[in-house]
Amino acid sequence: MFEHKLMNSAKSYWLVAGLGFAAGVLTVLLDFFPPDTLWTWSSFSGCFGFWIVTTTILIFLSDSRKVAGWNAFIYLSSMSIAFYLSKAVVYKFVYSASQFELEFLSLTAFWLAASAICGLSASFVWIGQGEGWWPAFWRALPIAGLIIEATKLVASVIVNQKYLAQAIFDIVFAFVLFFVLNKNRSQKSRTFVFIVPISALVIFLVYKTGTLVQY
């Protein structure tokens, strides 16, 4: 699968924080692209696919459940801080607007709390490196998440001619993660058994609520 490179050390955690900060700044720069286009680069950070893939890679590069949890939390929280701090700077100096400052604080607090929940979840996803049905369930979750979002995005491409870049990203990396995270036929079979019902159930529920198309 992945060779464990990220360990319980300050150097490793600072590296993850730097990656999160860079990702946050990058997504703010993408906001300068026109919003209502077929590719919709400006909304890349608003979709979950990129965050699912990058966080999953960090989890499986970690050498323990504890490190995986901390890496996910540090990566997503530093990304959130960088994103909203950069956005506050852009609004103040590019658009000469200051009303975003208070919103920056509340949104940052919200996503820091969400990052803590993701960190806790990451410690369970790390179990997906093992054999058997229980690890297969945790391996299936990020892949199912990509399939669910890709379904919404493909519907939006058809209906609204938007989000093509994100749809392609989710579809490609759903396949990549499936083959990279599952080392043999037995693992692939078990993971597939979980991916299908999880994806189908959530897509059905989303369809029933009338929110299948990503606007």
Rosetta silent file (secondary structure, phi, psi, omega in degrees, C-alpha in Angstrom):
SEQUENCE: MFEHKLMNSAKSYWLVAGLGFAAGVLTVLLDFFPPDTLWTWSSFSGCFGFWIVTTTILIFLSDSRKVAGWNAFIYLSSMSIAFYLSKAVVYKFVYSASQFELEFLSLTAFWLAASAICGLSASFVWIGQGEGWWPAFWRALPIAGLIIEATKLVASVIVNQKYLAQAIFDIVFAFVLFFVLNKNRSQKSRTFVFIVPISALVIFLVYKTGTLVQY
SCORE:     score description
SCORE:     0.000 S_00000001
   1 L     0.000 -107.163  174.833    0.000    0.000    0.000 S_00000001
   2 L  -111.245  143.081  171.239    1.869    3.085    1.278 S_00000001
   3 L   -80.729  128.667 -176.377    5.250    3.039    2.981 S_00000001
   4 L   -66.677  117.023 -178.759    4.848    4.759    6.334 S_00000001
   5 L  -115.210  -23.710 -174.761    6.725    8.055    6.160 S_00000001
   6 E   -99.944  118.447 -174.670    4.868   10.214    8.691 S_00000001
   7 L  -118.437  178.347 -178.312    5.768    9.505   12.309 S_00000001
   8 L   -81.235   75.257 -178.970    5.076   10.950   15.740 S_00000001
   9 L  -144.438  153.932 -179.929    7.591   13.785   15.492 S_00000001
  10 H   -60.877  -40.494 -179.818    7.534   17.565   15.402 S_00000001
  11 H   -59.219  -43.589 -179.685    9.236   17.579   11.999 S_00000001
  12 H   -65.294  -43.814 -178.827    6.523   15.359   10.529 S_00000001
  13 H   -67.540  -36.409  176.534    3.687   17.423   12.002 S_00000001
  14 H   -65.769  -36.175  176.442    5.219   20.675   10.753 S_00000001
  15 H   -62.200  -45.993  179.461    5.445   19.172    7.275 S_00000001
  16 H   -63.392  -41.358  178.081    1.750   18.245    7.369 S_00000001
  17 H   -61.944  -40.365  178.152    0.860   21.732    8.644 S_00000001
  18 H   -64.110  -39.560  177.445    2.835   23.262    5.773 S_00000001
  19 H   -64.682  -41.626  178.410    0.996   21.103    3.250 S_00000001
  20 H   -64.495  -41.821  179.291   -2.334   22.140    4.740 S_00000001
  21 H   -63.018  -43.555  179.294   -1.376   25.818    4.673 S_00000001
  22 H   -62.908  -41.288  178.999   -0.273   25.553    1.034 S_00000001
  23 H   -63.683  -39.068  178.976   -3.525   23.813    0.111 S_00000001
  24 H   -64.444  -44.044  178.536   -5.542   26.560    1.799 S_00000001
  25 H   -65.090  -41.240 -179.595   -3.722   29.345   -0.051 S_00000001
  26 H   -60.232  -42.886 -178.481   -4.040   27.468   -3.363 S_00000001
  27 H   -67.198  -31.225  175.616   -7.800   27.150   -3.037 S_00000001
  28 H   -68.082  -40.534  178.159   -8.106   30.894   -2.390 S_00000001
  29 H   -62.777  -34.317  177.985   -6.110   31.599   -5.555 S_00000001
  30 H   -66.765  -21.542  178.687   -8.505   29.352   -7.488 S_00000001
  31 L   -63.264  -17.755 -179.426  -11.344   31.649   -6.383 S_00000001
  32 L   -76.950  -11.954  175.769  -10.077   34.182   -8.929 S_00000001
  33 L   -73.541  150.844  178.887  -11.251   31.929  -11.771 S_00000001
  34 L   -58.807  137.159 -174.023  -14.724   32.680  -13.223 S_00000001
  35 L   -77.827  -39.725 -172.464  -17.393   30.796  -11.208 S_00000001
  36 L   -97.799   67.355  178.300  -20.035   29.913  -13.805 S_00000001
  37 L  -129.040  170.042 -179.913  -18.029   27.873  -16.286 S_00000001
  38 L   -61.336  -40.956 -176.497  -17.953   24.233  -17.349 S_00000001
  39 L   -82.612  -31.852  175.745  -14.755   23.523  -15.384 S_00000001
  40 L    51.230   52.608  178.486  -15.652   25.684  -12.340 S_00000001
  41 H   -61.974  -29.394 -176.011  -12.124   25.847  -10.976 S_00000001
  42 H   -65.294  -20.144 -178.555  -13.218   28.550   -8.522 S_00000001
  43 H  -104.004   17.267 -175.758  -15.328   26.036   -6.570 S_00000001
  44 H   -59.908  -40.707 -178.913  -12.670   23.345   -6.264 S_00000001
  45 H   -73.915  -18.877 -179.829  -12.330   23.828   -2.509 S_00000001
  46 H   -78.073   -9.891  176.352  -16.103   23.770   -2.097 S_00000001
  47 L  -102.147  155.568 -172.606  -16.200   20.116   -3.122 S_00000001
  48 L   -88.211  -14.812 -172.940  -15.006   17.334   -0.845 S_00000001
  49 H   -55.354  -48.997 -178.448  -13.097   15.204   -3.352 S_00000001
  50 H   -60.207  -41.428 -178.055   -9.740   16.952   -3.055 S_00000001
  51 H   -72.297  -36.007  176.385   -9.880   16.892    0.742 S_00000001
  52 H   -62.007  -47.546 -176.552  -10.959   13.238    0.839 S_00000001
  53 H   -66.189  -50.298 -175.809   -8.076   12.169   -1.391 S_00000001
  54 H   -67.177  -38.829  178.933   -5.309   14.210    0.228 S_00000001
  55 H   -68.752  -39.069  177.939   -6.412   13.380    3.782 S_00000001
  56 H   -61.867  -41.415  178.155   -6.699    9.670    2.934 S_00000001
  57 H   -61.631  -44.052  178.528   -3.152    9.675    1.572 S_00000001
  58 H   -62.198  -39.690  179.854   -1.879   11.319    4.767 S_00000001
  59 H   -60.784  -47.478 -175.645   -3.753    8.756    6.871 S_00000001
  60 H   -80.032  -10.240  171.634   -2.213    5.787    5.095 S_00000001
  61 H   -86.691  -11.287 -177.386    1.245    7.368    5.166 S_00000001
  62 E   -79.780  147.498 -174.440    1.018    7.591    8.972 S_00000001
  63 L   -92.429    2.268  175.980    2.720    4.939   11.061 S_00000001
  64 L  -160.590  164.952  177.442   -0.005    4.636   13.727 S_00000001
  65 H   -60.526  -40.825 -179.696   -3.658    5.426   14.437 S_00000001
  66 H   -61.257  -47.426 -179.616   -2.609    8.247   16.752 S_00000001
  67 H   -64.757  -39.069  178.930   -0.382    9.846   14.122 S_00000001
  68 H   -60.821  -43.550  178.717   -3.114    9.445   11.473 S_00000001
  69 H   -62.962  -45.785  178.929   -5.599   11.281   13.678 S_00000001
  70 H   -65.542  -40.025 -179.957   -3.207   14.104   14.431 S_00000001
  71 H   -62.768  -43.816  179.232   -2.145   14.409   10.779 S_00000001
  72 H   -62.860  -44.321 -179.796   -5.735   14.691    9.563 S_00000001
  73 H   -64.364  -47.072 -177.829   -6.545   17.304   12.220 S_00000001
  74 H   -64.589  -44.200 -179.016   -3.385   19.347   11.619 S_00000001
  75 H   -61.694  -50.233 -175.417   -3.710   19.218    7.832 S_00000001
  76 H   -72.905  -35.851  179.418   -7.384   20.249    7.727 S_00000001
  77 H   -71.434  -40.638  177.703   -7.140   22.857   10.499 S_00000001
  78 H   -67.492  -35.416  175.298   -4.062   24.522    8.995 S_00000001
  79 H   -62.751  -44.134 -179.449   -5.787   24.486    5.620 S_00000001
  80 H   -62.937  -45.220  179.085   -8.873   26.152    7.146 S_00000001
  81 H   -61.832  -46.062 -179.621   -6.807   28.833    8.885 S_00000001
  82 H   -63.735  -41.227 -177.740   -4.804   29.520    5.711 S_00000001
  83 H   -62.335  -53.131 -175.792   -7.938   29.587    3.558 S_00000001
  84 H   -76.408  -29.616  174.588   -9.914   32.065    5.642 S_00000001
  85 H   -66.920  -44.810  178.190   -6.889   34.155    6.611 S_00000001
  86 H   -63.528  -39.192 -179.343   -5.913   34.476    2.932 S_00000001
  87 H   -67.299  -38.243  177.419   -9.498   35.241    2.012 S_00000001
  88 H   -63.161  -39.844  178.504   -9.708   37.955    4.672 S_00000001
  89 H   -65.556  -43.501  179.233   -6.522   39.521    3.277 S_00000001
  90 H   -61.414  -45.849 -179.304   -7.871   39.347   -0.293 S_00000001
  91 H   -63.629  -37.134 -175.880  -11.172   40.947    0.709 S_00000001
  92 H   -75.973  -43.395 -171.808   -9.436   43.711    2.637 S_00000001
  93 H  -100.084  -24.673  178.745   -6.670   44.648    0.203 S_00000001
  94 L   -93.318  -45.718 -177.733   -8.039   43.545   -3.176 S_00000001
  95 L  -100.995   -0.371  179.876  -11.743   44.297   -2.743 S_00000001
  96 L    52.786   41.330  179.576  -11.328   46.946    0.019 S_00000001
  97 L  -121.105  138.176 -177.812  -13.987   45.173    2.080 S_00000001
  98 L  -114.657   -4.489 -175.540  -13.759   44.512    5.825 S_00000001
  99 L   -69.095  -11.843 -178.419  -17.074   42.766    6.513 S_00000001
 100 H   -79.508  -14.557 -172.793  -15.470   39.371    5.991 S_00000001
 101 H   -61.925  -46.280  179.255  -13.302   39.673    9.128 S_00000001
 102 H   -67.274  -39.950  178.137  -15.998   38.636   11.619 S_00000001
 103 H   -63.867  -35.526  177.912  -17.200   35.905    9.282 S_00000001
 104 H   -57.766  -43.125 -178.583  -13.594   34.717    9.020 S_00000001
 105 H   -66.505  -44.987 -177.802  -13.468   34.093   12.773 S_00000001
 106 H   -68.574  -40.963  179.322  -16.762   32.203   12.936 S_00000001
 107 H   -68.007  -39.173  177.914  -16.031   30.080    9.852 S_00000001
 108 H   -62.560  -43.643  178.843  -12.525   29.267   11.064 S_00000001
 109 H   -61.292  -42.059 -179.932  -13.909   28.159   14.444 S_00000001
 110 H   -61.717  -47.600 -176.002  -16.506   25.971   12.722 S_00000001
 111 H   -75.315  -22.809  172.276  -13.979   24.246   10.467 S_00000001
 112 H   -67.383  -40.613  176.295  -11.506   23.764   13.310 S_00000001
 113 H   -64.711  -41.998  177.788  -14.225   21.844   15.148 S_00000001
 114 H   -63.834  -36.190  178.795  -14.953   19.877   11.961 S_00000001
 115 H   -64.767  -35.953  178.114  -11.218   19.163   11.607 S_00000001
 116 H   -65.245  -40.636  177.670  -11.175   17.687   15.114 S_00000001
 117 H   -64.800  -41.588  177.743  -14.039   15.338   14.173 S_00000001
 118 H   -63.914  -36.434  177.576  -12.194   14.371   10.975 S_00000001
 119 H   -62.960  -41.249  176.900   -9.073   13.687   13.016 S_00000001
 120 H   -64.207  -43.436  178.898  -11.014   11.291   15.213 S_00000001
 121 H   -63.662  -36.454 -178.316  -12.501    9.604   12.140 S_00000001
 122 H   -61.417  -32.758  179.767   -9.053    9.340   10.553 S_00000001
 123 H   -66.188  -24.176  175.552   -7.839    7.158   13.418 S_00000001
 124 H   -85.279  -39.559  178.648  -10.497    4.623   12.396 S_00000001
 125 H   -60.306  -31.939  178.763   -9.866    4.906    8.642 S_00000001
 126 H   -57.649  -28.798  178.831   -6.227    4.023    9.393 S_00000001
 127 H   -60.203  -22.728 -177.541   -7.506    0.552   10.402 S_00000001
 128 H   -60.216   -7.068  177.905   -8.254    0.049    6.692 S_00000001
 129 H   -78.270  -11.283 -176.654   -4.663   -1.069    6.168 S_00000001
 130 L   -87.417 -176.223  177.404   -5.423   -4.433    7.742 S_00000001
 131 L   -97.168  162.967  174.870   -7.005   -7.624    6.457 S_00000001
 132 L    99.644 -179.371 -174.805  -10.578   -8.776    6.951 S_00000001
 133 H   -74.669  -38.789 -178.301  -14.035   -7.268    6.754 S_00000001
 134 H   -62.848  -48.993  174.652  -13.649   -4.548    9.398 S_00000001
 135 H   -60.750  -35.884  179.651  -10.635   -2.893    7.676 S_00000001
 136 H   -61.732  -36.541  177.714  -12.441   -3.281    4.330 S_00000001
 137 H   -60.427  -45.950 -178.124  -15.336   -1.222    5.698 S_00000001
 138 H   -70.888  -32.772  174.638  -13.015    1.668    6.603 S_00000001
 139 H   -65.290  -32.713 -175.791  -11.193    1.447    3.250 S_00000001
 140 H   -71.459  -28.231 -172.385  -14.542    1.684    1.494 S_00000001
 141 H   -60.250  -52.515  179.303  -15.619    4.949    3.145 S_00000001
 142 H   -63.507  -34.766  179.247  -13.350    7.462    1.320 S_00000001
 143 H   -68.093  -43.013  176.701  -13.931    5.691   -2.002 S_00000001
 144 H   -62.075  -38.356  177.250  -17.700    5.711   -1.466 S_00000001
 145 H   -59.728  -41.598  178.077  -17.475    9.413   -0.578 S_00000001
 146 H   -65.768  -41.240 -179.646  -15.818   10.140   -3.918 S_00000001
 147 H   -65.453  -41.432  179.667  -18.429    8.111   -5.830 S_00000001
 148 H   -62.576  -48.659  179.861  -21.298    9.881   -4.058 S_00000001
 149 H   -66.565  -39.051  179.287  -19.916   13.332   -4.781 S_00000001
 150 H   -59.917  -37.263  178.307  -18.987   12.371   -8.361 S_00000001
 151 H   -61.735  -44.983  177.983  -22.610   11.373   -8.969 S_00000001
 152 H   -63.110  -40.710 -176.704  -23.798   14.799   -7.829 S_00000001
 153 H   -71.580  -38.985  176.794  -21.165   16.560   -9.911 S_00000001
 154 H   -62.950  -39.417  176.216  -21.869   14.573  -13.080 S_00000001
 155 H   -61.292  -37.573  178.909  -25.558   15.468  -12.665 S_00000001
 156 H   -70.377  -35.969  176.154  -24.509   19.118  -12.405 S_00000001
 157 H   -60.668  -42.125 -178.551  -22.359   18.835  -15.545 S_00000001
 158 H   -70.553  -44.394 -173.765  -25.396   17.504  -17.422 S_00000001
 159 H   -83.818  -45.334 -172.056  -27.948   19.932  -15.991 S_00000001
 160 H  -112.338   -2.948 -176.051  -25.940   23.112  -15.346 S_00000001
 161 L    53.726   51.264  179.326  -22.748   22.588  -17.377 S_00000001
 162 L  -139.505  160.999  171.556  -20.610   23.103  -14.234 S_00000001
 163 L    69.081   28.322  179.999  -18.080   21.206  -12.061 S_00000001
 164 H   -65.508  -41.304 -178.724  -16.483   19.109  -14.806 S_00000001
 165 H   -60.421  -45.984 -179.152  -12.976   19.373  -13.284 S_00000001
 166 H   -67.708  -36.602  179.030  -14.149   18.173   -9.883 S_00000001
 167 H   -63.247  -45.573  178.709  -16.238   15.364  -11.414 S_00000001
 168 H   -62.572  -43.780  179.669  -13.241   14.041  -13.363 S_00000001
 169 H   -58.075  -49.160 -177.826  -11.033   14.321  -10.267 S_00000001
 170 H   -63.315  -42.954 -178.450  -13.460   12.335   -8.097 S_00000001
 171 H   -65.774  -46.959 -178.521  -13.986    9.589  -10.692 S_00000001
 172 H   -60.891  -47.725 -175.161  -10.275    9.158  -11.431 S_00000001
 173 H   -78.378  -18.482  170.652   -9.222    9.043   -7.787 S_00000001
 174 H   -63.229  -43.469  176.788  -12.067    6.728   -6.792 S_00000001
 175 H   -68.066  -42.782 -178.783  -10.466    4.175   -9.113 S_00000001
 176 H   -60.297  -49.015 -179.404   -6.932    5.072   -7.989 S_00000001
 177 H   -63.945  -37.648 -179.420   -7.734    4.657   -4.292 S_00000001
 178 H   -60.494  -43.696 -176.621   -9.613    1.415   -4.925 S_00000001
 179 H   -82.935  -27.642 -179.761   -6.617   -0.212   -6.583 S_00000001
 180 H   -79.807  -41.097 -176.272   -3.944    1.380   -4.372 S_00000001
 181 H   -77.208  -21.264 -179.371   -5.618    0.718   -1.005 S_00000001
 182 L  -107.256  112.097 -170.690   -6.548   -2.872   -1.860 S_00000001
 183 L   -79.883  -25.597 -175.902   -3.443   -5.010   -2.287 S_00000001
 184 L  -141.852  176.998 -176.486   -5.045   -8.242   -3.482 S_00000001
 185 H   -63.461  -36.722  179.888   -8.238   -9.720   -4.940 S_00000001
 186 H   -63.209  -44.777  178.284   -9.613  -10.629   -1.520 S_00000001
 187 H   -64.629  -42.024  179.484   -9.272   -7.057   -0.271 S_00000001
 188 H   -60.577  -43.303 -178.144  -10.803   -5.672   -3.451 S_00000001
 189 H   -63.815  -46.630 -179.279  -13.802   -8.004   -3.142 S_00000001
 190 H   -63.724  -44.904 -179.734  -14.470   -7.150    0.503 S_00000001
 191 H   -63.506  -40.893  179.794  -14.093   -3.408   -0.066 S_00000001
 192 H   -61.581  -37.462  179.636  -16.363   -3.542   -3.113 S_00000001
 193 H   -59.814  -32.948  178.560  -19.060   -5.269   -1.035 S_00000001
 194 H   -85.693  -37.116 -176.542  -19.171   -2.190    1.220 S_00000001
 195 H   -59.571  -46.122 -173.810  -18.719    0.477   -1.470 S_00000001
 196 H   -61.036  -55.022 -177.808  -21.808   -0.524   -3.471 S_00000001
 197 H   -67.912  -37.349  179.427  -24.492   -0.410   -0.724 S_00000001
 198 H   -62.232  -49.471 -179.685  -23.014    2.655    1.024 S_00000001
 199 H   -63.395  -45.624 -177.388  -22.857    4.649   -2.229 S_00000001
 200 H   -63.639  -42.191 -178.818  -26.252    3.454   -3.457 S_00000001
 201 H   -64.247  -47.881 -178.137  -27.993    4.219   -0.154 S_00000001
 202 H   -66.646  -41.890  178.562  -26.590    7.734    0.189 S_00000001
 203 H   -62.131  -40.505  177.981  -27.207    8.579   -3.486 S_00000001
 204 H   -62.864  -44.749  179.894  -30.796    7.340   -3.138 S_00000001
 205 H   -65.146  -39.982  177.334  -31.347    9.462   -0.013 S_00000001
 206 H   -63.665  -41.650  178.678  -29.807   12.509   -1.690 S_00000001
 207 H   -62.184  -41.776 -178.531  -32.031   11.929   -4.727 S_00000001
 208 H   -67.229  -28.137  178.442  -35.136   11.685   -2.529 S_00000001
 209 L   -84.337   -4.567  177.813  -34.327   14.998   -0.865 S_00000001
 210 L    77.610   21.373 -177.977  -34.056   16.670   -4.266 S_00000001
 211 L  -118.042   29.208 -177.211  -30.419   17.726   -3.822 S_00000001
 212 L   -67.918  -34.150 -178.506  -28.753   15.353   -6.294 S_00000001
 213 L   -86.000  129.523  176.911  -27.581   18.200   -8.541 S_00000001
 214 L   -82.880  118.874 -178.390  -24.662   20.284   -7.209 S_00000001
 215 L   -99.466    0.000    0.000  -25.462   23.986   -7.773 S_00000001
